[in-house]
Coordinates of C-alpha atoms in Angstrom, one line a residue:
Chain U
M1 CA 24.3 23.3 -8.9
T2 CA 27.4 22.2 -10.8
D3 CA 27.3 18.5 -10.0
E4 CA 24.4 17.6 -12.2
V5 CA 25.6 19.6 -15.2
A6 CA 29.0 17.9 -14.8
A7 CA 27.3 14.5 -14.8
A8 CA 25.7 15.2 -18.2
P9 CA 27.4 14.1 -21.3
R10 CA 29.9 16.8 -22.4
K11 CA 28.8 16.7 -26.0
L12 CA 25.5 18.4 -25.3
T13 CA 24.8 21.8 -26.9
V14 CA 23.5 24.7 -24.8
K15 CA 20.0 23.9 -26.1
G16 CA 20.6 20.2 -25.3
R17 CA 21.7 21.0 -21.8
A18 CA 18.5 23.1 -21.3
T19 CA 16.3 20.3 -22.5
R20 CA 18.0 17.8 -20.3
A21 CA 17.7 20.1 -17.3
R22 CA 14.0 20.7 -18.1
I23 CA 13.4 16.9 -18.1
V24 CA 15.3 16.4 -14.8
A25 CA 13.3 19.3 -13.1
A26 CA 10.0 17.9 -14.3
A27 CA 10.9 14.4 -13.0
A28 CA 12.1 15.8 -9.7
E29 CA 8.8 17.7 -9.2
L30 CA 6.8 14.5 -9.8
V31 CA 9.1 12.4 -7.7
F32 CA 8.9 14.9 -4.8
A33 CA 5.1 14.9 -5.0
H34 CA 4.3 11.3 -5.6
G35 CA 7.5 9.2 -5.2
V36 CA 9.6 7.3 -7.7
A37 CA 7.3 4.3 -8.3
R38 CA 4.3 6.5 -9.0
T39 CA 6.2 8.7 -11.5
G40 CA 6.0 7.3 -15.0
I41 CA 8.4 8.2 -17.9
D42 CA 5.3 9.3 -19.8
D43 CA 4.3 11.7 -17.0
V44 CA 7.8 13.2 -17.0
R45 CA 7.8 13.5 -20.8
Q46 CA 4.4 15.3 -20.8
R47 CA 5.3 17.7 -18.0
A48 CA 8.6 18.6 -19.6
G49 CA 7.0 18.9 -23.0
V50 CA 9.4 16.6 -24.8
S51 CA 8.9 13.6 -27.0
A52 CA 9.9 10.1 -26.0
S53 CA 12.8 10.0 -28.4
Q54 CA 14.1 13.3 -26.9
L55 CA 13.8 11.9 -23.4
Y56 CA 15.6 8.7 -24.4
H57 CA 18.3 10.8 -26.1
Y58 CA 19.3 12.1 -22.7
F59 CA 18.5 9.1 -20.4
T60 CA 18.9 5.5 -21.2
D61 CA 16.1 4.4 -18.9
K62 CA 14.1 5.4 -15.8
D63 CA 17.0 4.4 -13.5
D64 CA 19.3 6.7 -15.3
L65 CA 16.7 9.5 -14.9
V66 CA 16.3 8.8 -11.2
R67 CA 20.1 9.1 -10.7
A68 CA 19.9 12.6 -12.3
V69 CA 16.9 13.4 -10.0
I70 CA 18.9 12.4 -6.9
A71 CA 21.7 14.7 -8.0
H72 CA 19.3 17.5 -8.8
Q73 CA 17.4 17.2 -5.5
T74 CA 20.7 17.1 -3.5
D75 CA 21.8 20.3 -5.3
G76 CA 18.5 21.9 -4.6
V77 CA 18.5 21.0 -0.9
L78 CA 22.0 22.4 -0.4
D79 CA 21.3 25.5 -2.5
A80 CA 18.2 26.3 -0.4
Q81 CA 20.3 26.4 2.7
Q82 CA 23.1 28.6 1.3
P83 CA 24.9 30.7 2.3
L84 CA 24.1 29.6 5.9
L85 CA 25.1 26.0 5.4
D86 CA 28.7 26.8 4.6
H87 CA 29.0 29.0 7.7
L88 CA 27.4 27.0 10.5
D89 CA 30.2 28.0 12.9
S90 CA 28.4 29.9 15.6
F91 CA 25.4 29.2 17.9
E92 CA 23.7 32.2 16.2
A93 CA 24.3 30.7 12.7
L94 CA 22.9 27.3 13.9
E95 CA 19.8 29.0 15.2
R96 CA 19.3 30.9 11.9
W97 CA 19.7 27.6 10.0
R98 CA 17.1 26.0 12.3
D99 CA 14.7 28.9 11.5
L100 CA 15.4 28.6 7.8
L101 CA 14.6 24.8 7.8
V102 CA 11.3 25.4 9.7
D103 CA 10.4 28.3 7.4
L104 CA 10.9 26.1 4.3
Q105 CA 8.5 23.5 5.8
E106 CA 5.9 26.3 6.5
Q107 CA 6.2 27.4 2.9
R108 CA 5.6 23.9 1.7
H109 CA 2.7 23.4 4.1
C110 CA 4.7 20.5 5.6
Q111 CA 4.4 18.5 2.4
G112 CA 7.0 16.4 0.6
G113 CA 9.3 15.7 3.5
C114 CA 13.0 15.7 2.7
P115 CA 13.7 15.6 -1.1
I116 CA 16.6 13.2 -0.4
G117 CA 15.3 11.3 2.6
S118 CA 11.9 10.5 0.9
I119 CA 13.7 8.9 -2.1
A120 CA 16.0 7.1 0.3
A121 CA 13.1 5.6 2.2
E122 CA 11.7 4.4 -1.1
L123 CA 14.8 3.1 -3.0
A124 CA 17.6 2.3 -0.4
D125 CA 16.7 -1.4 -0.2
D126 CA 15.8 -2.1 -3.9
D127 CA 18.4 0.0 -5.8
P128 CA 22.1 -0.3 -4.8
V129 CA 23.2 2.4 -7.2
A130 CA 20.5 4.9 -6.0
R131 CA 21.4 4.0 -2.4
A132 CA 25.1 4.9 -3.0
D133 CA 24.0 8.2 -4.6
L134 CA 21.7 9.0 -1.7
A135 CA 24.4 8.2 0.8
D136 CA 26.7 10.6 -1.2
G137 CA 23.9 13.2 -1.1
F138 CA 23.6 13.0 2.7
E139 CA 27.4 13.2 3.0
R140 CA 27.4 16.4 0.9
W141 CA 24.9 17.8 3.4
E142 CA 26.6 16.5 6.5
A143 CA 30.1 17.7 5.5
P144 CA 29.4 21.5 5.9
I145 CA 27.6 20.9 9.2
R146 CA 30.6 18.9 10.4
A147 CA 33.1 21.6 9.2
G148 CA 31.2 24.4 10.9
L149 CA 31.1 22.5 14.3
A150 CA 34.8 21.7 13.9
R151 CA 35.6 25.4 13.4
M152 CA 33.6 26.2 16.6
R153 CA 35.7 23.6 18.5
E154 CA 39.0 25.0 17.1
R155 CA 38.0 28.5 17.9
G156 CA 37.2 27.4 21.5
D157 CA 33.4 27.9 21.3
L158 CA 33.0 24.1 22.0
R159 CA 35.0 22.2 24.4
A160 CA 38.2 20.6 23.0
D161 CA 37.0 17.1 23.7
T162 CA 33.7 17.6 21.8
D163 CA 33.0 14.9 19.1
T164 CA 31.8 17.3 16.5
D165 CA 31.5 14.6 13.9
A166 CA 29.0 12.8 16.1
L167 CA 27.1 16.1 16.7
A168 CA 26.9 16.8 13.0
L169 CA 25.5 13.3 12.3
A170 CA 23.0 13.6 15.1
L171 CA 21.9 17.0 13.9
L172 CA 21.2 15.6 10.4
A173 CA 19.4 12.7 11.9
A174 CA 17.2 14.9 14.1
L175 CA 16.5 17.0 11.0
Q176 CA 15.5 13.9 8.9
G177 CA 13.3 12.5 11.6
G178 CA 11.8 15.9 12.3
L179 CA 10.9 16.1 8.6
V180 CA 9.2 12.6 8.5
L181 CA 7.1 13.5 11.5
T182 CA 6.3 17.0 10.3
Q183 CA 5.2 15.6 6.9
T184 CA 3.0 13.0 8.7
R185 CA 1.5 15.4 11.3
R186 CA 1.2 18.4 8.9
S187 CA 2.8 20.5 11.6
T188 CA 6.3 21.9 12.0
E189 CA 6.2 21.1 15.7
P190 CA 8.2 17.8 15.4
L191 CA 10.9 19.5 13.3
R192 CA 11.2 22.5 15.6
T193 CA 11.2 20.3 18.7
A194 CA 13.8 17.9 17.3
L195 CA 16.2 20.6 16.1
D196 CA 15.8 22.6 19.3
A197 CA 16.6 19.6 21.4
M198 CA 19.7 18.8 19.3
L199 CA 20.9 22.4 19.3
A200 CA 20.5 22.4 23.1
H201 CA 22.7 19.4 23.1
V202 CA 25.3 21.3 21.0
R203 CA 25.1 24.2 23.5
A204 CA 25.8 21.8 26.3
A205 CA 29.2 21.3 24.7
A206 CA 30.0 25.1 24.9
A207 CA 33.4 25.8 26.4
Chain Q
M1 CA -1.7 -6.9 18.6
T2 CA -5.4 -6.4 19.4
D3 CA -6.1 -3.3 17.2
E4 CA -5.9 -5.0 13.9
V5 CA -8.2 -7.8 15.0
A6 CA -10.6 -5.3 16.4
A7 CA -10.6 -3.5 13.1
A8 CA -11.7 -6.6 11.2
P9 CA -15.4 -7.2 10.7
R10 CA -16.9 -9.0 13.7
K11 CA -18.7 -11.6 11.6
L12 CA -15.4 -13.4 10.6
T13 CA -15.1 -17.0 11.7
V14 CA -11.8 -18.2 13.4
K15 CA -10.7 -19.5 10.0
G16 CA -11.7 -16.2 8.3
R17 CA -9.7 -14.2 10.8
A18 CA -6.7 -16.4 10.2
T19 CA -7.0 -16.0 6.4
R20 CA -7.4 -12.2 6.7
A21 CA -4.4 -12.1 9.1
R22 CA -2.3 -14.1 6.5
I23 CA -3.2 -11.7 3.8
V24 CA -2.3 -8.7 5.9
A25 CA 1.0 -10.3 7.0
A26 CA 1.9 -11.1 3.3
A27 CA 1.1 -7.5 2.3
A28 CA 3.1 -6.1 5.2
E29 CA 6.2 -8.1 4.2
L30 CA 6.0 -6.9 0.6
V31 CA 5.4 -3.3 1.6
F32 CA 8.3 -3.4 4.0
A33 CA 10.6 -4.7 1.3
H34 CA 9.4 -2.8 -1.7
G35 CA 7.1 0.0 -0.7
V36 CA 3.3 0.4 -1.3
A37 CA 3.4 1.4 -4.9
R38 CA 5.6 -1.6 -5.9
T39 CA 3.3 -4.0 -4.1
G40 CA 0.6 -5.4 -6.3
I41 CA -2.6 -7.0 -5.1
D42 CA -1.6 -10.0 -7.2
D43 CA 1.8 -10.3 -5.5
V44 CA 0.0 -10.3 -2.1
R45 CA -2.6 -12.8 -3.2
Q46 CA 0.2 -15.2 -4.4
R47 CA 2.3 -14.8 -1.3
A48 CA -0.6 -15.4 1.0
G49 CA -1.8 -18.3 -1.1
V50 CA -5.4 -17.0 -1.5
S51 CA -7.6 -16.4 -4.6
A52 CA -8.6 -13.0 -5.7
S53 CA -12.2 -13.5 -4.6
Q54 CA -10.9 -14.5 -1.1
L55 CA -8.8 -11.4 -0.9
Y56 CA -11.6 -9.1 -2.0
H57 CA -13.9 -10.8 0.5
Y58 CA -11.8 -9.2 3.2
F59 CA -10.6 -6.0 1.6
T60 CA -12.6 -3.7 -0.7
D61 CA -9.5 -2.5 -2.5
K62 CA -5.8 -1.9 -2.2
D63 CA -6.3 1.2 0.0
D64 CA -8.3 -0.8 2.4
L65 CA -5.5 -3.4 2.6
V66 CA -2.9 -0.7 3.1
R67 CA -4.9 0.6 6.1
A68 CA -4.7 -2.9 7.6
V69 CA -1.0 -3.0 6.8
I70 CA -0.4 0.3 8.6
A71 CA -2.2 -1.1 11.7
H72 CA -0.3 -4.3 11.5
Q73 CA 3.1 -2.6 11.2
T74 CA 2.3 -0.3 14.1
D75 CA 1.3 -3.3 16.2
G76 CA 4.6 -5.0 15.2
V77 CA 6.8 -2.0 15.9
L78 CA 5.3 -1.6 19.4
D79 CA 5.4 -5.4 20.1
A80 CA 9.0 -5.6 19.2
Q81 CA 9.9 -3.0 21.8
Q82 CA 7.8 -4.5 24.6
P83 CA 8.0 -4.9 27.6
L84 CA 10.7 -2.1 27.6
L85 CA 8.5 0.5 25.8
D86 CA 5.9 0.6 28.6
H87 CA 8.6 1.1 31.2
L88 CA 10.9 3.8 29.9
D89 CA 11.0 5.5 33.3
S90 CA 14.7 5.3 34.2
F91 CA 18.0 6.2 32.5
E92 CA 18.9 2.5 32.5
A93 CA 15.6 1.5 30.8
L94 CA 16.2 4.2 28.1
E95 CA 19.7 2.8 27.5
R96 CA 18.4 -0.7 27.2
W97 CA 15.7 0.5 24.8
R98 CA 18.4 2.2 22.7
D99 CA 20.4 -1.1 22.6
L100 CA 17.3 -3.0 21.5
L101 CA 16.6 -0.5 18.7
V102 CA 20.2 -0.8 17.4
D103 CA 20.1 -4.6 17.7
L104 CA 16.9 -4.8 15.7
Q105 CA 18.7 -2.9 12.9
E106 CA 21.7 -5.2 13.1
Q107 CA 19.4 -8.2 12.8
R108 CA 17.8 -6.6 9.7
H109 CA 21.1 -5.7 8.2
C110 CA 20.0 -2.1 8.3
Q111 CA 17.3 -2.8 5.7
G112 CA 13.7 -1.7 5.6
G113 CA 14.0 1.4 7.8
C114 CA 11.1 2.1 10.0
P115 CA 8.0 0.1 9.1
I116 CA 5.8 3.1 9.9
G117 CA 8.1 5.9 8.8
S118 CA 8.9 4.4 5.4
I119 CA 5.1 4.1 4.6
A120 CA 4.7 7.7 5.9
A121 CA 7.4 9.0 3.5
E122 CA 5.6 7.3 0.6
L123 CA 1.9 8.0 1.4
A124 CA 1.7 11.1 3.7
D125 CA 1.1 13.5 0.8
D126 CA -1.0 11.5 -1.5
D127 CA -3.4 9.6 0.8
P128 CA -5.1 11.6 3.6
V129 CA -6.6 8.5 5.2
A130 CA -3.3 6.8 5.4
R131 CA -1.6 9.9 6.7
A132 CA -4.1 10.1 9.6
D133 CA -3.5 6.4 10.4
L134 CA 0.2 6.9 10.2
A135 CA 0.0 9.9 12.5
D136 CA -2.0 7.7 14.9
G137 CA 0.6 5.0 14.7
F138 CA 3.4 7.5 15.6
E139 CA 1.2 8.7 18.5
R140 CA 0.8 5.2 19.8
W141 CA 4.6 5.0 19.8
E142 CA 5.3 8.4 21.3
A143 CA 2.7 8.0 24.1
P144 CA 4.6 5.4 26.2
I145 CA 7.9 7.3 25.7
R146 CA 6.1 10.5 27.0
A147 CA 4.6 8.6 29.9
G148 CA 7.9 7.1 30.9
L149 CA 9.7 10.5 30.9
A150 CA 6.8 12.1 32.8
R151 CA 7.1 9.4 35.5
M152 CA 10.9 10.2 35.7
R153 CA 10.0 13.9 36.3
E154 CA 7.3 13.1 38.9
R155 CA 9.7 10.8 40.7
G156 CA 12.3 13.5 40.7
D157 CA 14.8 11.9 38.3
L158 CA 14.3 14.8 35.9
R159 CA 14.0 18.4 37.0
A160 CA 10.5 19.6 37.7
D161 CA 10.6 22.1 34.8
T162 CA 11.6 19.5 32.2
D163 CA 9.3 19.5 29.1
T164 CA 9.0 15.7 28.9
D165 CA 6.5 15.9 26.0
A166 CA 9.2 17.8 23.9
L167 CA 11.8 15.3 25.0
A168 CA 9.6 12.3 23.9
L169 CA 8.9 13.9 20.5
A170 CA 12.6 14.7 20.0
L171 CA 13.5 11.1 20.9
L172 CA 11.1 9.7 18.3
A173 CA 12.4 12.2 15.7
A174 CA 16.0 11.2 16.4
L175 CA 15.0 7.6 16.1
Q176 CA 13.2 8.1 12.8
G177 CA 16.0 10.1 11.3
G178 CA 18.6 7.7 12.6
L179 CA 16.7 4.9 10.8
V180 CA 16.6 6.8 7.5
L181 CA 20.3 7.4 7.6
T182 CA 21.0 3.9 8.9
Q183 CA 19.1 2.4 6.0
T184 CA 20.8 4.6 3.5
R185 CA 24.4 4.0 4.8
R186 CA 23.8 0.3 5.7
S187 CA 25.4 1.1 9.1
T188 CA 23.9 1.4 12.5
E189 CA 26.2 4.3 13.3
P190 CA 23.7 7.1 12.5
L191 CA 21.0 5.4 14.6
R192 CA 23.4 4.9 17.5
T193 CA 24.8 8.4 17.3
A194 CA 21.4 10.1 17.1
L195 CA 19.9 8.1 20.0
D196 CA 23.1 8.6 22.1
A197 CA 23.0 12.4 21.5
M198 CA 19.3 12.6 22.4
L199 CA 19.7 10.4 25.5
A200 CA 22.6 12.7 26.6
H201 CA 20.2 15.6 26.2
V202 CA 17.7 13.8 28.4
R203 CA 20.4 13.1 31.0
A204 CA 21.2 16.9 31.0
A205 CA 17.7 17.3 32.5
A206 CA 18.6 15.0 35.4
A207 CA 17.6 16.6 38.8

């Protein structure tokens, strides 16, 4: 949760930081539900209960606000998977992580897809700054998966010649694609199936 | 390519069908580049070189046009993978399909993502009619993958207890997620890695 706060101007008072955080949270909710293009500054302003001048005190324009939303959503995605995400270094932990990801979709009635991936699909081509931020967001997600699998290899749970970087990237891709199909079909079956297949592939590398 | 034509009113003349097809193609290009929300009816009209009254002769409103775009993009995605897609019944065919999918992304400089998946990420929550059409589009894609793997099992290339339906769904998910990450990172590495991992998982079911 610290990245977004760190990105905010240092001069903000405690109250200022709270107002800024309220604006970002309101924007993130609207973007998650309707996408970036369908989220107007005025909708955000109303939902956060702030004036236009307050909003523009914290954000120079919509692009600036969208950058804060990407950071906020990345923090949220990673927080929701903690503490598991930082300890994905056993087959049992990977299975519990899979169950957590499926449960999150059940709770959301399969709506919204991935908070990072859905913004990526919308902005990656049109907005180079957002694309770079989204790539960083995915990297922050992939890094702990990669680290966990590397520890399994070091410990001898996975064969010494296992390309754990490739496994981590493939796992994140299966998760992303599972979420797109789960959102479209309103069923967690695609997510479960994709993750189970990729976890079986990880198990095939067991020493 | 026949579905979209079949969906058009039967009364259209040859010239009328051509005009309608030109409008749909223009809309599809804009949606692929910028998304549905950022594509205005007027942009489509200008790109297709038709008047507003012409456009509204063929489409009652933007939602109607978007439905035609989804059908058009689904046809395009499937056409681009033919004749391979209908003959995914050997490990060699699966590898050639993987190469084709990666080549397509190289040609597109990793832009655009999946023509179906990117619309799904944008509309699946807000537009139930579009969501159903998108789910149908994914099903039209998954069906030949499923059929090819089932033939491999029947022929004895895959073990008799292989859940080929699950493998097909997992392959489509890996492909979708690989495309999201490839679009965001502007590199085909995620797509290659995701497909290679899932194809290795298919090979692990070899008889």
